[in-house]
Tab-separated table of C-alpha atoms in Angstrom:
chain	number	residue	atom	x	y	z
I	6	MET	CA	23.473	20.136	-38.393
I	7	ASN	CA	24.511	16.758	-39.776
I	8	ILE	CA	24.389	15.285	-36.265
I	9	PHE	CA	20.635	15.925	-36.187
I	10	TYR	CA	20.155	13.684	-39.211
I	11	LEU	CA	22.195	10.981	-37.520
I	12	LEU	CA	20.249	11.299	-34.246
I	13	ILE	CA	16.894	11.201	-36.047
I	14	GLY	CA	17.955	8.102	-37.961
I	15	VAL	CA	19.218	6.340	-34.837
I	16	SER	CA	16.063	7.192	-32.879
I	17	LEU	CA	13.825	5.938	-35.691
I	18	LEU	CA	15.842	2.733	-35.879
I	19	ALA	CA	15.533	2.219	-32.111
I	20	ALA	CA	11.780	2.894	-32.262
I	21	LEU	CA	11.354	0.345	-35.053
I	22	ILE	CA	13.356	-2.239	-33.089
I	23	PHE	CA	11.158	-1.728	-30.011
I	24	LEU	CA	8.005	-1.874	-32.130
I	25	GLY	CA	9.184	-5.101	-33.734
I	26	ALA	CA	9.978	-6.610	-30.318
I	27	PHE	CA	6.523	-5.632	-29.042
I	28	ILE	CA	4.737	-7.120	-32.048
I	29	TRP	CA	6.825	-10.305	-31.722
I	30	ALA	CA	5.912	-10.602	-28.026
I	31	VAL	CA	2.205	-10.138	-28.712
I	32	ARG	CA	2.174	-12.748	-31.471
I	33	ASN	CA	4.043	-15.274	-29.324
I	34	GLY	CA	1.567	-14.972	-26.466
I	35	GLN	CA	3.769	-13.158	-23.961
I	36	PHE	CA	0.785	-11.110	-22.762
I	37	ASP	CA	-1.757	-13.938	-22.561
I	38	ASP	CA	-3.111	-14.575	-19.089
I	39	ASN	CA	-4.958	-17.857	-18.873
I	40	GLU	CA	-5.086	-18.253	-15.082
I	41	THR	CA	-6.463	-14.972	-13.762
I	42	PRO	CA	-9.926	-15.022	-15.397
I	43	SER	CA	-10.726	-18.423	-13.900
I	44	ILE	CA	-9.732	-17.483	-10.338
I	45	ARG	CA	-10.949	-13.880	-10.350
I	46	VAL	CA	-14.364	-15.103	-9.212
I	47	LEU	CA	-12.846	-16.474	-6.014
I	48	PHE	CA	-11.543	-13.106	-4.819
I	49	ASP	CA	-14.248	-10.904	-3.358
I	50	ASP	CA	-13.027	-7.335	-2.945
I	51	ASP	CA	-16.235	-5.996	-1.432
I	52	GLU	CA	-16.384	-6.867	2.256
I	53	PRO	CA	-19.820	-6.420	3.813
I	54	GLU	CA	-20.008	-3.969	6.668
I	55	THR	CA	-20.866	-5.759	9.907
I	56	GLU	CA	-21.941	-2.669	11.840
I	57	THR	CA	-23.506	0.496	10.582
I	58	LYS	CA	-22.319	3.928	11.670
I	59	GLU	CA	-25.368	4.402	13.904
I	60	GLU	CA	-24.713	1.148	15.741
I	61	LYS	CA	-21.098	2.179	16.352
I	62	LYS	CA	-22.240	5.487	17.807
I	63	GLN	CA	-24.656	3.753	20.182
I	64	THR	CA	-22.000	1.368	21.525
I	65	THR	CA	-19.511	4.143	22.311
Protein backbone atom coordinates (compact mmCIF):
# COMPACT_ATOMS: atom_id res chain seq x y z
CA MET A 1 0.00 0.00 0.00
CA ASN A 2 2.91 2.35 0.66
CA ILE A 3 3.99 2.02 -2.98
CA PHE A 4 0.75 3.71 -4.04
CA TYR A 5 1.67 6.81 -2.04
CA LEU A 6 5.08 6.84 -3.69
CA LEU A 7 3.60 6.41 -7.19
CA ILE A 8 1.02 9.15 -6.62
CA GLY A 9 3.73 11.51 -5.39
CA VAL A 10 6.03 10.74 -8.32
CA SER A 11 3.21 11.17 -10.85
CA LEU A 12 2.17 14.50 -9.33
CA LEU A 13 5.78 15.67 -9.40
CA ALA A 14 6.11 14.67 -13.07
CA ALA A 15 2.83 16.43 -13.92
CA LEU A 16 4.01 19.61 -12.20
CA ILE A 17 7.33 19.48 -14.07
CA PHE A 18 5.52 19.13 -17.42
CA LEU A 19 3.11 21.92 -16.51
CA GLY A 20 6.01 24.18 -15.56
CA ALA A 21 7.81 23.38 -18.84
CA PHE A 22 4.64 24.17 -20.81
CA ILE A 23 4.08 27.48 -19.03
CA TRP A 24 7.76 28.39 -19.55
CA ALA A 25 7.49 27.62 -23.28
CA VAL A 26 4.35 29.72 -23.68
CA ARG A 27 5.87 32.70 -21.88
CA ASN A 28 9.06 32.53 -23.95
CA GLY A 29 7.17 32.58 -27.24
CA GLN A 30 7.80 29.00 -28.34
CA PHE A 31 4.28 28.79 -29.80
CA ASP A 32 4.23 32.18 -31.54
CA ASP A 33 3.83 31.99 -35.30
CA ASN A 34 4.60 35.29 -36.96
CA GLU A 35 5.00 34.09 -40.56
CA THR A 36 1.89 32.03 -41.30
CA PRO A 37 -0.79 34.74 -40.90
CA SER A 38 0.93 36.99 -43.44
CA ILE A 39 1.28 34.30 -46.12
CA ARG A 40 -1.99 32.46 -45.50
CA VAL A 41 -3.70 34.84 -47.93
CA LEU A 42 -1.46 33.62 -50.75
CA PHE A 43 -2.61 30.00 -50.51
CA ASP A 44 -6.00 29.42 -52.08
CA ASP A 45 -7.39 26.02 -51.11
CA ASP A 46 -10.59 26.31 -53.11
CA GLU A 47 -9.90 25.51 -56.76
CA PRO A 48 -12.69 26.54 -59.12
CA GLU A 49 -14.26 23.76 -61.11
CA THR A 50 -13.54 24.19 -64.81
CA GLU A 51 -16.25 21.84 -66.06
CA THR A 52 -19.58 21.03 -64.54
CA LYS A 53 -20.86 17.48 -64.23
CA GLU A 54 -23.33 17.99 -67.08
CA GLU A 55 -20.60 19.16 -69.44
CA LYS A 56 -18.51 16.09 -68.59
CA LYS A 57 -21.44 13.82 -69.37
CA GLN A 58 -21.99 15.47 -72.75
CA THR A 59 -18.34 15.07 -73.80
CA THR A 60 -18.23 11.35 -72.99
